[in-house]
Structure formats: structure tokens, C-alpha cells
Short mmCIF file of N, CA, C and O in Angstrom, two decimals:
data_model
loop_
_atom_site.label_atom_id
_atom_site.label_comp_id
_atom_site.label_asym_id
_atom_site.label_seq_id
_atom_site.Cartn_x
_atom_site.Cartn_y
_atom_site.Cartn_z
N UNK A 121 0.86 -1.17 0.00
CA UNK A 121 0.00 0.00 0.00
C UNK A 121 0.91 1.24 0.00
O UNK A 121 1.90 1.33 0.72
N UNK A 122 0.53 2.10 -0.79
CA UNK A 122 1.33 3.40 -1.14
C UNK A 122 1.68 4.51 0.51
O UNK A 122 0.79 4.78 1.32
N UNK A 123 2.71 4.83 0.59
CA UNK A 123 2.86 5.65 1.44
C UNK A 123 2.93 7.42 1.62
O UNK A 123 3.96 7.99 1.27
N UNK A 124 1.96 8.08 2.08
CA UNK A 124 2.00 9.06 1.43
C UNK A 124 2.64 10.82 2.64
O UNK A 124 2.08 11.19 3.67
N UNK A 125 3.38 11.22 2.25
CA UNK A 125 3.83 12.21 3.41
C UNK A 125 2.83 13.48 3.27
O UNK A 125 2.54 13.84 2.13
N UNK A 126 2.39 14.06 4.20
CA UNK A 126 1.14 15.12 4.38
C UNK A 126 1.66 15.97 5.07
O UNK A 126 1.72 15.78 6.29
N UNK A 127 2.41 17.65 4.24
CA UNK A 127 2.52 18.52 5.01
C UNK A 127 1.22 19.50 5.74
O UNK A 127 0.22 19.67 5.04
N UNK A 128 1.23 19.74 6.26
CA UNK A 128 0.06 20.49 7.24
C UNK A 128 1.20 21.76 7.25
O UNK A 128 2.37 21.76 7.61
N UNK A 129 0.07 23.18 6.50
CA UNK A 129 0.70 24.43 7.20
C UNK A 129 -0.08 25.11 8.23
O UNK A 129 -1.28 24.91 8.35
N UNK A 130 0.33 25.61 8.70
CA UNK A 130 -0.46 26.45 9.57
C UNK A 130 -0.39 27.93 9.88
O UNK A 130 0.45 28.58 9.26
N UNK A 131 -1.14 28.53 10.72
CA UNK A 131 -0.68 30.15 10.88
C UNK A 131 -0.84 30.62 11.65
O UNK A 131 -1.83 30.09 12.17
N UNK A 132 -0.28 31.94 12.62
CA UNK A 132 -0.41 32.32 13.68
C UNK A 132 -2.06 32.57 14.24
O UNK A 132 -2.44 32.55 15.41
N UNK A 133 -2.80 32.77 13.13
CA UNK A 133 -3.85 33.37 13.26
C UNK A 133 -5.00 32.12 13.61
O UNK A 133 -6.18 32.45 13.77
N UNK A 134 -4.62 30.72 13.71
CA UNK A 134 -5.38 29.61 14.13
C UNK A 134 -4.88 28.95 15.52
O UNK A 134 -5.61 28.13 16.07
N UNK A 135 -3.56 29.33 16.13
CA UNK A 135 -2.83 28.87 17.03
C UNK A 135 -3.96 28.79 18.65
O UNK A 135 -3.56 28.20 19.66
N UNK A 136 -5.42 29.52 18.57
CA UNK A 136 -5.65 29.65 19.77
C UNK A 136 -6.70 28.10 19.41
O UNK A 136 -6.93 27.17 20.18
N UNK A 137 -7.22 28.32 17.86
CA UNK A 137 -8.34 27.45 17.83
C UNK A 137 -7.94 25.75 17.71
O UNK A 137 -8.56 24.76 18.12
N UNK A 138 -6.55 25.87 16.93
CA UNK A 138 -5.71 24.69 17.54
C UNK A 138 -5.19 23.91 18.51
O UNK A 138 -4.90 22.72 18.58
N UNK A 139 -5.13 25.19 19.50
CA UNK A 139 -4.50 24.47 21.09
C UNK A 139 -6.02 23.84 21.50
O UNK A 139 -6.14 23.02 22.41
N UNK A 140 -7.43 24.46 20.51
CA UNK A 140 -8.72 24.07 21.56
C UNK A 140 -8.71 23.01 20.82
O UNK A 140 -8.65 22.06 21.60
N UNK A 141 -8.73 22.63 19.73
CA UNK A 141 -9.10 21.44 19.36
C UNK A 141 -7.98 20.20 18.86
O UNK A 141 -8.14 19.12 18.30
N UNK A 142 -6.95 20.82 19.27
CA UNK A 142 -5.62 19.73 19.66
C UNK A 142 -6.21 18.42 19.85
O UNK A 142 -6.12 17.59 18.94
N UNK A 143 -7.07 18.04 21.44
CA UNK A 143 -6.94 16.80 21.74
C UNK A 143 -8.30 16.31 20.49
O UNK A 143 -8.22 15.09 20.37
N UNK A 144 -8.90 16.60 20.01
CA UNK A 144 -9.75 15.98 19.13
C UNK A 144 -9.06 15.31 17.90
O UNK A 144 -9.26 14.19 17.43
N UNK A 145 -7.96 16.55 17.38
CA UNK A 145 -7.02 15.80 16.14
C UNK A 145 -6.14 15.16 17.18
O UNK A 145 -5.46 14.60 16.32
N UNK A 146 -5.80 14.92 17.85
CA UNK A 146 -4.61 13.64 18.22
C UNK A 146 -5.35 12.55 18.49
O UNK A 146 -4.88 11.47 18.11
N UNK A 147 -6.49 12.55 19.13
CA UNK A 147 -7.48 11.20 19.66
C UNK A 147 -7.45 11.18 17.99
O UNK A 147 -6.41 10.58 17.74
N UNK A 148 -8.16 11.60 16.57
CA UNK A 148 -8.39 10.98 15.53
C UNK A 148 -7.03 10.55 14.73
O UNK A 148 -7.12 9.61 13.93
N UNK A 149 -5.97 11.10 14.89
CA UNK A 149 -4.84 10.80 14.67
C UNK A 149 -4.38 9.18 15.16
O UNK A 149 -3.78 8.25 14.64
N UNK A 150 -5.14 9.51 16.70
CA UNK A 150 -4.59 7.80 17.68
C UNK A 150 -5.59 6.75 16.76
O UNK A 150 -5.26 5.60 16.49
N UNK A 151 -6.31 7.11 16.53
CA UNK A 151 -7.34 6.37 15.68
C UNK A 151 -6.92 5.66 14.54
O UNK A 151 -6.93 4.46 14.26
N UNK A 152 -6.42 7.01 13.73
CA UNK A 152 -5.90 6.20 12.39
C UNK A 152 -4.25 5.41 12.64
O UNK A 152 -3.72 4.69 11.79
N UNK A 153 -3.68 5.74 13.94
CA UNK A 153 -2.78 4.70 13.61
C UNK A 153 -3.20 3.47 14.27
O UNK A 153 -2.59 2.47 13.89
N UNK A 154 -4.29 3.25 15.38
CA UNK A 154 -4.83 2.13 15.55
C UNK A 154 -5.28 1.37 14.58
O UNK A 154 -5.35 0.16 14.78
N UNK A 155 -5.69 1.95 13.24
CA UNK A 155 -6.52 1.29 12.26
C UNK A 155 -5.45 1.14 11.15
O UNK A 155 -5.65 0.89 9.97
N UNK A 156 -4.39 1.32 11.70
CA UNK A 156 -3.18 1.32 10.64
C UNK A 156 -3.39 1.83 9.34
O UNK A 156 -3.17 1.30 8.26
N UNK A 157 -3.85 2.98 9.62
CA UNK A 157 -3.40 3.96 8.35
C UNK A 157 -2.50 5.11 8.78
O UNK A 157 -2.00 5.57 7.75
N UNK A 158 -2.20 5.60 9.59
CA UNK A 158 -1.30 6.54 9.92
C UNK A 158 0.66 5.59 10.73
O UNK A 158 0.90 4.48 11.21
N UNK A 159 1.40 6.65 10.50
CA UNK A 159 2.51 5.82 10.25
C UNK A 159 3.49 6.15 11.58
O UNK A 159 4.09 5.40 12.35
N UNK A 160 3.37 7.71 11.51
CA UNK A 160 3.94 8.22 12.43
C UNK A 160 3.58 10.09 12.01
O UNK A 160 3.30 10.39 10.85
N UNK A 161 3.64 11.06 13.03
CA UNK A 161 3.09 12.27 12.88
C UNK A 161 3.87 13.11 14.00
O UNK A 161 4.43 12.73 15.03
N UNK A 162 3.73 14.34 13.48
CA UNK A 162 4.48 15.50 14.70
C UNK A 162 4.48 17.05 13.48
O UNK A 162 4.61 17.16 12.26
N UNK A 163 4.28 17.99 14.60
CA UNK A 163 4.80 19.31 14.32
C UNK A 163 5.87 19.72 14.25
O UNK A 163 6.62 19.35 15.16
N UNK A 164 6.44 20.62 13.25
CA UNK A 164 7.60 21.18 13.00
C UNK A 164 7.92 22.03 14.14
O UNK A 164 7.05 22.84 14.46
N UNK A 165 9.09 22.00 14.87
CA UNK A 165 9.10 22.45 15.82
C UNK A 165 8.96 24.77 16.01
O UNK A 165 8.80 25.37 17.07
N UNK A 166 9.05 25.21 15.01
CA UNK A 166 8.60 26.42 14.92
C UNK A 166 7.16 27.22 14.47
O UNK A 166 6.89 28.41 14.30
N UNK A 167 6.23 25.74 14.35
CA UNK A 167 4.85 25.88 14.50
C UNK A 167 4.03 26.24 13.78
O UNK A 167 2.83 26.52 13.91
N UNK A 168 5.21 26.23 12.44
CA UNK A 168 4.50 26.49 10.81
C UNK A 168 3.46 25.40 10.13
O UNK A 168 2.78 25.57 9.12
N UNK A 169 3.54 24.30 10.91
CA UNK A 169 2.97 23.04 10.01
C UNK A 169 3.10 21.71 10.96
O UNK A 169 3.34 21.76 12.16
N UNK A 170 2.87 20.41 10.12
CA UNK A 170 3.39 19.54 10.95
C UNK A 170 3.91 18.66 9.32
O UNK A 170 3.80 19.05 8.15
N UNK A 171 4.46 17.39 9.88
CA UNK A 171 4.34 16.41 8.68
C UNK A 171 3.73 14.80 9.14
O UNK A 171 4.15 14.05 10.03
N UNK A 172 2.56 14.58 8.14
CA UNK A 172 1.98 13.65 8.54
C UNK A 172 2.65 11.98 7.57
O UNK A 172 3.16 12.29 6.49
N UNK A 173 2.68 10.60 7.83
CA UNK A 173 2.76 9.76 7.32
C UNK A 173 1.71 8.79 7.03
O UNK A 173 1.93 7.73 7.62
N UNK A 174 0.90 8.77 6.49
CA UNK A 174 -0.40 7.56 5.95
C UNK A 174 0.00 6.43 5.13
O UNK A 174 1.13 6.48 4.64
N UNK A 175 -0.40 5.87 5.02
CA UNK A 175 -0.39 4.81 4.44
C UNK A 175 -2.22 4.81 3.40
O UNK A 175 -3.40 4.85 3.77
N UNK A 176 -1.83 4.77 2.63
CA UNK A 176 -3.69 4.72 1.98
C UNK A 176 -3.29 3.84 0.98
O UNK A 176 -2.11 3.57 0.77
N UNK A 177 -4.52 3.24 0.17
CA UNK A 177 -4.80 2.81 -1.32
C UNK A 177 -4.41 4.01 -2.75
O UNK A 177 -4.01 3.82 -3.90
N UNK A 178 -4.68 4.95 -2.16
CA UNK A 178 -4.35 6.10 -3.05
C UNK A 178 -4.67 7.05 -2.98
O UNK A 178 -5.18 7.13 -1.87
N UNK A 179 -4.76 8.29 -3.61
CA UNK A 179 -4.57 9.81 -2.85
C UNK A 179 -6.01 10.07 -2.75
O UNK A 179 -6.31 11.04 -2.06
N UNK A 180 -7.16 9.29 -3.41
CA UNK A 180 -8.29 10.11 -3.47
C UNK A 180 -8.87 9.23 -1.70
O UNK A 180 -9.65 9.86 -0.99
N UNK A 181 -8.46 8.06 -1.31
CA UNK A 181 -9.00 7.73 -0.52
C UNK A 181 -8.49 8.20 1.07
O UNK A 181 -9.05 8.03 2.15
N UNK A 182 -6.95 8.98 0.69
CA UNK A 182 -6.30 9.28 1.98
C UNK A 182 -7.14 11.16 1.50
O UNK A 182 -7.47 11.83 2.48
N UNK A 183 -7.32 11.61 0.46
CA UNK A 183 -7.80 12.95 0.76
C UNK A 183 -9.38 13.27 1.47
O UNK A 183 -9.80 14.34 1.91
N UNK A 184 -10.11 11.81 1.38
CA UNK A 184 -11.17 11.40 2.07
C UNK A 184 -11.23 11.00 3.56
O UNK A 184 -12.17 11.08 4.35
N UNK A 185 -10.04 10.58 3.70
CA UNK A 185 -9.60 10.46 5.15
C UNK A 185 -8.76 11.96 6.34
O UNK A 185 -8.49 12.04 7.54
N UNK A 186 -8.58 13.09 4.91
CA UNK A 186 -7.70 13.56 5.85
C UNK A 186 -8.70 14.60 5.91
O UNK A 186 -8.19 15.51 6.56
N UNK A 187 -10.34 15.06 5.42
CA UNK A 187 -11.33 15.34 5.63
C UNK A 187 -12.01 15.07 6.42
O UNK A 187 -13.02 15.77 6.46
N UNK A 188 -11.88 13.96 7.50
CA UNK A 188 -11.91 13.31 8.83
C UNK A 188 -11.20 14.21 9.73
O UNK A 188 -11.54 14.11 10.91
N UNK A 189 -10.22 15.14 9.43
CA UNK A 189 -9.25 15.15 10.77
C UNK A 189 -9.93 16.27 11.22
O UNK A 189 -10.05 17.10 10.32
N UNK A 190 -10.75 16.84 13.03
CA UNK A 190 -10.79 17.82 13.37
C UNK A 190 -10.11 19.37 12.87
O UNK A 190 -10.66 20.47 12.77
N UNK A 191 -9.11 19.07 12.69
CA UNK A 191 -8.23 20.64 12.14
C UNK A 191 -8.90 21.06 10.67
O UNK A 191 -9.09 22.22 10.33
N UNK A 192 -9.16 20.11 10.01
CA UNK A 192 -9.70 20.20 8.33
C UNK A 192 -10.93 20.62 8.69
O UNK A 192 -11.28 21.74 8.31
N UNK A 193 -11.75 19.89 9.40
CA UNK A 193 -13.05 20.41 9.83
C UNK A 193 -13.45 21.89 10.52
O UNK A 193 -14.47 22.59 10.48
N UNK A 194 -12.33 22.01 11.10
CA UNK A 194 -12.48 23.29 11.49
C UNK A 194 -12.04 24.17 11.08
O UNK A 194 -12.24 25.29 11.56
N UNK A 195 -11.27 23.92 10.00
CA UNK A 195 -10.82 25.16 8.42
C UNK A 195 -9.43 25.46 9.52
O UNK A 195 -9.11 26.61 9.24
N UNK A 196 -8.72 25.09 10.34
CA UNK A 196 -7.33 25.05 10.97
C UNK A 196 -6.21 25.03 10.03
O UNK A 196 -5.13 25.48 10.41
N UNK A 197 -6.32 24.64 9.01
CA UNK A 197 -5.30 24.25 8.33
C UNK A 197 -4.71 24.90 7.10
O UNK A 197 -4.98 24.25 6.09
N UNK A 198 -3.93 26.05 6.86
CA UNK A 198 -4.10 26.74 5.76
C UNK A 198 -3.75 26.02 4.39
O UNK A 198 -4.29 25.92 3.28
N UNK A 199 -2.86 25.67 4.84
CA UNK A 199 -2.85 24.79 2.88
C UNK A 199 -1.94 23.11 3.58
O UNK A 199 -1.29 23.07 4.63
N UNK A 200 -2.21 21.91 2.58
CA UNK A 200 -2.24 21.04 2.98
C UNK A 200 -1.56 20.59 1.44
O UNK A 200 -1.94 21.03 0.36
N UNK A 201 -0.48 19.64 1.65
CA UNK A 201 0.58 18.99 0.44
C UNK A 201 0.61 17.64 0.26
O UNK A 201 1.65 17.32 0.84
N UNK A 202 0.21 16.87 -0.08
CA UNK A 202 0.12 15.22 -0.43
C UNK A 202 0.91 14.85 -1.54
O UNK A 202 0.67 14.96 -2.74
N UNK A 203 1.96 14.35 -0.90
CA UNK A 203 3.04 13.81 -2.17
C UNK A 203 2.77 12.17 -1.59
O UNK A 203 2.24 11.77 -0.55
N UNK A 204 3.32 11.52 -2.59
CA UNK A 204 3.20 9.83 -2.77
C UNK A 204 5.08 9.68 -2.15
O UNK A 204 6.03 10.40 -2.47
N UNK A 205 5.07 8.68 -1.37
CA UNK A 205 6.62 8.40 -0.60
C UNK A 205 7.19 7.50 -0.99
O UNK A 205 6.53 6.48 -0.81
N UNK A 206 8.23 7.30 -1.50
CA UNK A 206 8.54 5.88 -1.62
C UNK A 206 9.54 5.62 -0.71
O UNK A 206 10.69 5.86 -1.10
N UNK A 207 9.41 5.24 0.25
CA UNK A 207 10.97 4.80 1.25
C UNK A 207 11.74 3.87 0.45
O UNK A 207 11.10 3.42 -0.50
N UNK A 208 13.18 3.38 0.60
CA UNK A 208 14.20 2.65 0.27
C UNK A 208 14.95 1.76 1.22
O UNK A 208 15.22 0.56 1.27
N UNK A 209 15.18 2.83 1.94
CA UNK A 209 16.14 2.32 3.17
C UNK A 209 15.13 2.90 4.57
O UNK A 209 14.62 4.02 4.58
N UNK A 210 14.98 1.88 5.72
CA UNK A 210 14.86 2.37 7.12
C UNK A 210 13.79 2.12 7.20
O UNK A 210 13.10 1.81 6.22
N UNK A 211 13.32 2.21 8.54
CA UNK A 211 12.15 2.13 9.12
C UNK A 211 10.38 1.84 8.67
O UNK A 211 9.44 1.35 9.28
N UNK A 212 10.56 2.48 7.16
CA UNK A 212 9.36 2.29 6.70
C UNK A 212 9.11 1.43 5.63
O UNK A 212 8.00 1.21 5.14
N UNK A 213 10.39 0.86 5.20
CA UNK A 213 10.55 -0.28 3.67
C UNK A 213 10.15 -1.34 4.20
O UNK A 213 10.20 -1.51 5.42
N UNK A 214 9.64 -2.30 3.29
CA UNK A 214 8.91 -3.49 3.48
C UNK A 214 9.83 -4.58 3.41
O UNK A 214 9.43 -5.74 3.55
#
């Protein structure tokens, strides 16, 4: 199954409505890696974005899934990047 990296940007101007609805995207976050579609996830540490790892069938079904996440729902997210991953070496190769 294709692996796909998901930048998340963000902006100063969502930082209050983010800290409120933080634990809703991490509980749906804990979700999708319980259901093994998410791979591993975290924020850039200067608070521009984060980078996400999925695992999907393909981009139309992970852009259906990432329409699930609290932050998307709550328009949190200013622009959002879905590239296809191919690992080689480490942690995520089969």
C-alpha cells in the first residue's frame, strides 16, 4: 500500500483554535494509527505546520480520510501537500 507524506501548514492566526481542538485531532490521529493507516506524525518544531505519514490505497482515498481530521473540519489548516513516498532504506521499507 502506497505511502504518502502530508505537510500540514499552519498560521499564527489559528494557534488559539488549535490548542482548543488539539486533543480531538490527536485522539483521531490515535485512531488512524490504531486502524493502521497513519505511520507516524508531529509538528515542526517552529509551529509552521506539521508532517503527517499515511499509508492509503491512493490519494483520493487518503484525501477522504484527511477530511476526517478535526483541524480540516475546522478550516485550521491553511494549505495542505500530499506527495506519494517511496521509502528505500529504514524504518518504513517493506
Amino acid at each position: 500500500m502506497p505511502i504518502f507524506a502530508v505537510h500540514y501548514t499552519y498560521s499564527a492566526a489559528t494557534v488559539p483554535d488549535r490548542d482548543t481542538h488539539r486533543p480531538a485531532h490527536r485522539a483521531w490521529l490515535a485512531g488512524q494509527l490504531d486502524a493502521g493507516n497513519l505511520l507516524t506524525s508531529g509538528p515542526y518544531p517552529d509551529g509552521s505546520g506539521a508532517l503527517i505519514l499515511f499509508r492509503a490505497e491512493d490519494a483520493g482515498a487518503l484525501n477522504a480520510l484527511l477530511a476526517e481530521d478535526p483541524f480540516a473540519r475546522e478550516k485550521l489548516i491553511d494549505d495542505v501537500r500530499v506527495v506519494e513516498w517511496l521509502p528505500v532504506l529504514g524504518a518504513f521499507t517493506s
